[in-house]
Each structure stands twice: as structure tokens, then as C-alpha cells.
């Protein structure tokens, strides 16, 4: 979702007075609720009981003139068609792509941001360099949530923060908790206050990292909303993350970041976009072993993460902290 936000910016540039609405899942919606280029965010809870007919009715009621589909599912193609949107543009490799009036080939060698922006070609337009800007916003409410968690953890409001994000849905994209803890201890020794962040599903790993760092670390996993992630990034002097959502939110907020890549590689198109970022990874012939990583190493050795020591990650942190990225 974060890597689609430049497309919203570009569509607003092309159609400044149009009503520009987005359909997405309830889980992703918080990331775009504050996007200034969108008028409304409509949610479609496909796993939670919203049938296809419900979303088709919603779209039909909006009487849209144009359907632009960065999502390549057959369901997305079908919804636009069933809702009777008169002009529809999508990717050639989407499911049921024949339902689109304009199909665009995805430039697979490019970053995901540029792949999404390629959809403009289906509208007879071209991306401009000013489009290539990520956006994730938040409100005063999220800023207050962050301040409350920090104050509850005894962290002074003006303390320099290191934010560690050790979670990922995919096990092969998670660097070791011990490594995060070692980096956290060293950054605390450098005078930063360390906050461990994650969603509700990351509580276990975040707890292990925070305990490994010691009493000065604040374990904030599952304690603030997804939207608050952007507010956290604005407070960070340095962010250490796996190849997961915080990487892209950090890039959107311009937070200095160190990203640890394991089973995935930059040429898959989901690397850091803008911001002061260092990537730590090792060169192995088995990388990448999947587009999104997997739940276990297919070779059983998990060297892509096992060979990354805390020293390399810490050195990268000190580079971005010193402005050397
Ligand atoms: S196969 Fe290689 S890239 Fe994939 S998880 Fe194992 S070590 Fe990592």
C-alpha cells in the first residue's frame, strides 16, 4: 500500500478536480487515511464477510468514470467490470486482464513504485519525477499515542530514539532476535533510548528483543496503531528493521534506516525508497528464495540471516546516525 501512494499523487496531478477514491482492505486503510491526494477510502473486508456483491454495489453507487487497478487479483478486475465503471486500466499480468480497456505491462526490473506508476501509460500519460514520493500521514491522536507510550516507559520527551522493528509475517525475513538485542544494547550505550516496535503478532519477538536489551528498553509492540507507525518514525534518530512494512513507512517519513534483508533481495523491487537508508545483506547464491520470503529456509541452514552479525548492522546504524548514508 505504501508503495502505491505515488500513484495517488500522480492521479491527482492528472485529474486535479476529480473525486479520487480508493478501495482497500480494512487492514491497509489506516496507512492512507491521511493521504491528501485521496478524497475517500472505501474498505472491502473480503475475509470478514463482505461479499463481492457488497463491494460491487458500493462502487456502482459511486458512479465512477475510471477504474485504475494496481492490484492484480482477478477479483479486482471483476469488481470494476461488474460495477460498470466505463473505463478500466490494469496490468497485463492481472487475473482476468481481458476485462480491462487499457492494459499496461509491468516493468518487472523496476522498483514497485515505478511499476505502479507505469499504469499512467494506460491513461495516455507518463510518470513525472515529482510523482515518486511516498506518503504516510497521521494525526495528533497518533502523536499523542506515541507520547503516552514513551512517557509510560519513563522515556523523556526529547530523548533521542532508536526504533527496532524485529517482526515480519515471514520467518525468513526476520533477522535474529539476539542480533536486534545486541544492536539495541550498543545503541543504548551510545546514548539512545531504544524502543522495540511491532504489531500485535510481533509481541513475542519484540518481548525477547526488549528483554535482551535490558531495563532501559521500551517494548511498545502492539501498543499503538498501525497509523501511529508514521508518528514513531518521525521521532526516530535511527530505525532498524527487516524487509517489512516499517521499512516503507520509515522511507515515507524520511527516517534514517538500516534494513536487514535475508531471503529477499533488492531486485525484487521492494527495497528502501528514498530516505537515508543502509541495507545489510550477505551475498548467497540461494537468495532470493521467494518473492515474499517463506516460513522456513528451504535449505535448512538459514545462512542469509545467520551470517549477518550485529557488528555489520551496528556499523550501518552509526553511518546513518552520522549522516553518512
Ligand atoms: S534458501 Fe537461502 S535465501 Fe532462502 S531462507 Fe535459506 S539461506 Fe535464506
Coordinates of C-alpha atoms and ligand atoms in Angstrom, one line a residue:
X1 CA 0.0 0.0 0.0
X2 CA 2.8 2.5 0.9
X3 CA 4.5 1.9 -2.4
X4 CA 1.2 2.7 -4.2
X5 CA 0.9 6.2 -2.7
X6 CA 3.0 7.8 -5.5
X7 CA 0.3 6.7 -7.9
X8 CA -2.3 8.6 -6.0
X9 CA -0.2 11.7 -6.2
X10 CA 0.2 11.2 -9.9
X11 CA -3.5 10.6 -10.5
X12 CA -4.3 13.8 -8.5
X13 CA -1.8 15.7 -10.8
X14 CA -3.6 14.4 -13.9
X15 CA -7.1 14.9 -12.6
X16 CA -6.9 17.8 -10.1
X17 CA -10.6 18.3 -9.7
X18 CA -11.8 14.7 -9.9
X19 CA -13.1 12.8 -6.9
X20 CA -10.4 10.2 -6.2
X21 CA -11.4 7.3 -4.0
X22 CA -9.5 4.2 -3.0
X23 CA -10.9 0.8 -2.3
X24 CA -8.7 -1.3 0.0
X25 CA -8.8 -3.7 2.9
X26 CA -9.6 -2.5 6.5
X27 CA -6.1 -3.6 7.5
X28 CA -4.4 -1.4 4.9
X29 CA -6.8 1.6 5.2
X30 CA -5.0 3.3 8.2
X31 CA -1.9 3.8 6.0
X32 CA -3.8 6.0 3.5
X33 CA -6.5 7.7 5.6
X34 CA -4.5 10.9 5.8
X35 CA -3.4 10.9 2.2
X36 CA -4.0 14.4 0.9
X37 CA -4.5 13.2 -2.7
X38 CA -7.4 10.9 -1.9
X39 CA -11.0 12.0 -1.2
X40 CA -12.3 8.9 0.4
X41 CA -11.0 5.4 1.4
X42 CA -13.6 2.7 0.9
X43 CA -13.0 -0.6 2.7
X44 CA -13.7 -4.0 1.4
X45 CA -13.3 -6.8 4.0
X46 CA -13.0 -9.7 1.7
X47 CA -12.0 -12.1 4.6
X48 CA -14.6 -10.7 7.0
X49 CA -17.9 -11.3 5.3
X50 CA -18.1 -8.5 2.7
X51 CA -19.3 -10.4 -0.3
X52 CA -18.3 -9.5 -3.9
X53 CA -21.9 -8.1 -4.4
X54 CA -21.4 -5.7 -1.5
X55 CA -18.3 -4.0 -2.9
X56 CA -19.8 -4.0 -6.4
X57 CA -22.8 -2.1 -5.0
X58 CA -20.5 0.3 -3.3
X59 CA -18.5 1.1 -6.4
X60 CA -21.6 1.2 -8.6
X61 CA -23.2 3.8 -6.2
X62 CA -20.1 6.0 -6.6
X63 CA -20.8 6.3 -10.4
X64 CA -17.1 6.4 -11.2
X65 CA -15.7 7.3 -14.6
X66 CA -12.4 5.5 -14.3
X67 CA -11.1 2.4 -12.5
X68 CA -7.3 2.2 -12.1
X69 CA -6.1 -1.2 -10.7
X70 CA -2.6 -1.6 -9.3
X71 CA -3.9 -4.8 -7.6
X72 CA -3.6 -7.7 -9.9
X73 CA -6.2 -10.1 -8.5
X74 CA -8.9 -11.5 -10.7
X75 CA -11.4 -10.2 -8.0
X76 CA -10.2 -6.6 -8.6
X77 CA -10.6 -6.9 -12.3
X78 CA -14.1 -8.4 -11.8
X79 CA -15.3 -5.8 -9.3
X80 CA -14.5 -2.9 -11.7
X81 CA -16.3 -4.7 -14.6
X82 CA -19.4 -5.8 -12.6
X83 CA -19.7 -2.3 -11.1
X84 CA -19.9 -1.0 -14.7
X85 CA -17.1 1.5 -14.5
X86 CA -16.9 2.7 -18.1
X87 CA -13.1 2.9 -18.4
X88 CA -10.8 0.5 -16.7
X89 CA -7.0 0.3 -16.7
X90 CA -4.9 -2.5 -15.2
X91 CA -1.9 -4.7 -15.6
X92 CA -1.5 -7.2 -18.4
X93 CA -0.5 -9.9 -15.9
X94 CA -3.6 -9.3 -13.7
X95 CA -6.1 -12.1 -13.4
X96 CA -9.0 -11.6 -15.9
X97 CA -6.9 -8.8 -17.6
X98 CA -9.2 -9.1 -20.6
X99 CA -11.8 -7.2 -18.6
X100 CA -9.6 -4.0 -18.8
X101 CA -9.9 -1.5 -21.6
X102 CA -6.3 -0.5 -21.2
X103 CA -3.6 -3.0 -20.2
X104 CA -0.1 -2.0 -19.2
X105 CA 2.9 -4.3 -19.0
X106 CA 4.5 -4.2 -15.5
X107 CA 8.2 -3.1 -15.8
X108 CA 9.4 -6.0 -13.7
X109 CA 13.0 -4.8 -13.5
X110 CA 11.9 -1.5 -11.8
X111 CA 11.1 -0.7 -8.2
X112 CA 7.5 -1.4 -7.2
X113 CA 6.8 2.4 -7.0
X114 CA 7.7 2.7 -10.7
X115 CA 5.8 -0.5 -11.6
X116 CA 2.6 1.1 -10.1
X117 CA 3.3 4.5 -11.8
X118 CA 3.5 2.6 -15.2
X119 CA -0.3 2.4 -15.0
X120 CA -0.4 6.1 -16.1
X121 CA 0.6 4.9 -19.5
X122 CA -2.8 3.2 -19.8
X123 CA -4.2 6.7 -19.4
X124 CA -2.1 8.2 -22.1
X125 CA 0.2 9.9 -19.6
X126 CA 3.7 9.4 -18.2
X127 CA 5.1 9.4 -14.7
X128 CA 7.0 12.6 -13.7
X129 CA 9.9 12.7 -11.3
X130 CA 7.7 14.7 -8.8
X131 CA 5.4 11.7 -8.6
X132 CA 8.0 9.5 -7.0
X133 CA 7.2 10.5 -3.4
X134 CA 5.8 8.2 -0.7
X135 CA 3.2 9.4 1.7
X136 CA 2.0 8.0 5.0
X137 CA 0.3 10.5 7.3
X138 CA -1.0 10.6 10.9
X139 CA -3.0 12.9 13.1
X140 CA -2.5 14.5 16.5
X141 CA -4.1 11.4 18.0
X142 CA -1.3 9.1 16.9
X143 CA 1.3 11.6 18.0
X144 CA -0.3 11.6 21.4
X145 CA -0.4 7.8 21.5
X146 CA 3.3 7.7 20.9
X147 CA 4.0 10.3 23.6
X148 CA 1.8 8.4 26.1
X149 CA 3.7 5.2 25.5
X150 CA 7.1 6.9 25.8
X151 CA 6.1 8.7 29.0
X152 CA 4.6 5.4 30.4
X153 CA 8.0 3.8 29.8
X154 CA 9.8 6.7 31.5
X155 CA 11.4 8.0 28.3
X156 CA 11.9 11.8 28.3
X157 CA 10.0 13.6 25.5
X158 CA 13.2 14.9 24.0
X159 CA 15.3 11.7 24.3
X160 CA 16.9 10.5 21.0
X161 CA 15.3 7.3 20.0
X162 CA 16.5 4.2 18.2
X163 CA 13.5 2.2 17.0
X164 CA 13.9 -1.6 16.4
X165 CA 11.3 -3.5 14.3
X166 CA 12.2 -7.2 14.6
X167 CA 8.9 -8.6 13.2
X168 CA 7.7 -9.9 9.9
X169 CA 4.9 -12.2 8.9
X170 CA 7.6 -14.3 7.1
X171 CA 10.1 -16.1 9.2
X172 CA 12.8 -16.0 6.6
X173 CA 12.6 -12.2 6.6
X174 CA 13.3 -12.0 10.3
X175 CA 16.8 -11.3 11.5
X176 CA 17.6 -13.0 14.8
X177 CA 16.2 -11.5 18.0
X178 CA 19.6 -11.9 19.6
X179 CA 21.1 -9.7 16.9
X180 CA 18.5 -7.0 17.4
X181 CA 19.1 -7.1 21.1
X182 CA 22.9 -6.8 20.7
X183 CA 22.4 -3.8 18.4
X184 CA 19.9 -2.3 20.9
X185 CA 22.4 -2.6 23.8
X186 CA 25.1 -1.0 21.8
X187 CA 22.8 1.9 20.7
X188 CA 21.7 2.4 24.3
X189 CA 25.4 2.6 25.2
X190 CA 25.8 5.3 22.5
X191 CA 23.1 7.3 24.5
X192 CA 20.0 6.5 22.6
X193 CA 16.8 5.3 24.2
X194 CA 15.7 2.1 22.5
X195 CA 12.0 1.3 21.6
X196 CA 11.0 -2.1 20.2
X197 CA 8.0 -1.8 17.8
X198 CA 5.7 -4.2 16.1
X199 CA 2.1 -5.2 15.6
X200 CA 0.1 -7.5 17.9
X201 CA 1.6 -10.5 16.1
X202 CA 5.1 -9.4 16.9
X203 CA 4.7 -9.3 20.7
X204 CA 6.7 -12.4 21.3
X205 CA 9.7 -11.5 19.3
X206 CA 9.6 -7.9 20.5
X207 CA 9.5 -9.0 24.1
X208 CA 12.6 -11.2 23.6
X209 CA 14.4 -8.3 22.0
X210 CA 13.5 -5.9 24.7
X211 CA 14.4 -8.3 27.5
X212 CA 17.7 -8.9 25.7
X213 CA 18.5 -5.2 25.7
X214 CA 17.7 -4.7 29.4
X215 CA 15.6 -2.5 31.6
X216 CA 16.2 0.8 29.6
X217 CA 14.4 -0.6 26.5
X218 CA 10.7 0.2 25.9
X219 CA 8.6 -2.6 24.5
X220 CA 5.8 -0.9 22.5
X221 CA 4.8 -3.8 20.3
X222 CA 1.0 -4.0 19.9
X223 CA 0.5 -0.8 22.0
X224 CA -0.1 1.7 19.3
X225 CA -2.0 1.6 16.0
X226 CA -0.6 0.9 12.5
X227 CA -1.2 4.6 11.7
X228 CA 1.0 5.5 14.6
X229 CA 3.9 3.8 12.9
X230 CA 4.4 7.0 10.9
X231 CA 4.4 9.1 14.1
X232 CA 7.0 6.8 15.6
X233 CA 9.2 7.2 12.6
X234 CA 9.2 10.9 12.9
X235 CA 10.6 10.5 16.4
X236 CA 13.4 8.1 15.4
X237 CA 17.1 9.0 15.1
X238 CA 17.6 5.6 13.6
X239 CA 15.3 2.7 12.6
X240 CA 16.5 -0.9 12.4
X241 CA 14.0 -3.1 10.5
X242 CA 13.6 -6.2 8.5
X243 CA 12.3 -6.1 4.9
X244 CA 8.7 -5.4 6.2
X245 CA 6.1 -2.6 6.4
X246 CA 8.1 -0.4 8.8
X247 CA 10.8 -0.1 6.2
X248 CA 8.4 1.6 3.8
X249 CA 6.8 3.8 6.4
X250 CA 10.3 4.9 7.5
X251 CA 11.1 5.7 3.9
X252 CA 7.9 7.7 3.6
X253 CA 8.8 9.7 6.7
X254 CA 12.4 10.1 5.7
X255 CA 13.7 8.4 8.9
X256 CA 17.3 7.2 8.8
X257 CA 17.0 3.5 8.5
X258 CA 19.0 0.3 8.5
X259 CA 17.3 -2.6 6.7
X260 CA 18.3 -6.2 7.2
X261 CA 17.5 -8.3 4.1
X262 CA 17.5 -12.1 4.3
X263 CA 15.5 -14.3 1.9
X264 CA 14.5 -11.4 -0.3
X265 CA 16.7 -9.1 -2.4
X266 CA 16.5 -5.6 -3.7
X267 CA 16.0 -6.6 -7.3
X268 CA 12.6 -8.0 -6.4
X269 CA 11.5 -4.3 -6.4
X270 CA 10.6 -3.8 -2.7
X271 CA 13.8 -2.2 -1.4
X272 CA 14.0 1.1 0.5
X273 CA 12.7 4.0 -1.4
X274 CA 14.2 7.4 -0.6
X275 CA 15.3 8.3 2.9
X276 CA 18.7 7.8 4.4
X277 CA 18.9 4.0 4.3
X278 CA 21.6 1.4 4.5
X279 CA 20.8 -2.2 3.6
X280 CA 22.7 -5.0 5.3
X281 CA 22.7 -8.4 3.5
X282 CA 25.0 -11.2 2.5
X283 CA 25.8 -12.5 -1.0
X284 CA 24.5 -16.1 -1.3
X285 CA 23.5 -18.0 -4.5
X286 CA 20.3 -19.1 -2.9
X287 CA 19.0 -15.5 -2.5
X288 CA 16.2 -14.7 -3.2
X289 CA 14.3 -17.9 -2.4
X290 CA 10.8 -16.4 -2.7
X291 CA 9.1 -13.1 -3.7
X292 CA 7.9 -12.5 -0.1
X293 CA 10.2 -14.8 1.9
X294 CA 8.9 -18.0 3.4
X295 CA 8.1 -19.6 6.7
X296 CA 11.3 -21.7 6.7
X297 CA 14.6 -21.9 4.9
X298 CA 14.2 -24.4 2.1
X299 CA 17.9 -25.5 2.6
X300 CA 17.5 -25.7 6.4
X301 CA 20.7 -23.5 7.1
X302 CA 19.2 -20.0 7.0
X303 CA 22.6 -18.5 6.2
X304 CA 21.1 -15.4 4.7
X305 CA 20.3 -14.1 8.2
X306 CA 22.7 -16.3 10.2
X307 CA 25.7 -14.8 8.5
X308 CA 24.7 -11.3 9.4
X309 CA 26.3 -10.3 12.7
X310 CA 25.3 -7.4 15.0
X311 CA 28.6 -5.6 14.1
X312 CA 27.6 -5.1 10.5
X313 CA 24.2 -3.7 11.5
X314 CA 25.6 -1.5 14.2
X315 CA 28.2 -0.1 11.8
X316 CA 25.4 0.7 9.4
X317 CA 23.4 2.4 12.2
X318 CA 26.4 4.6 13.1
X319 CA 26.7 5.6 9.4
X320 CA 23.1 6.7 9.1
X321 CA 23.3 8.4 12.6
X322 CA 26.3 10.3 11.4
X323 CA 24.7 11.3 8.2
X324 CA 27.0 9.1 6.2
X325 CA 24.3 7.2 4.3
Ligands
LIG1 S1 17.4 -20.6 0.9 FE1 19.0 -19.0 1.2 S2 17.8 -17.1 1.0 FE2 16.3 -18.7 1.4 S3 16.0 -18.7 3.6 FE3 17.6 -20.2 3.1 S4 19.5 -19.1 3.3 FE4 17.9 -17.6 3.1

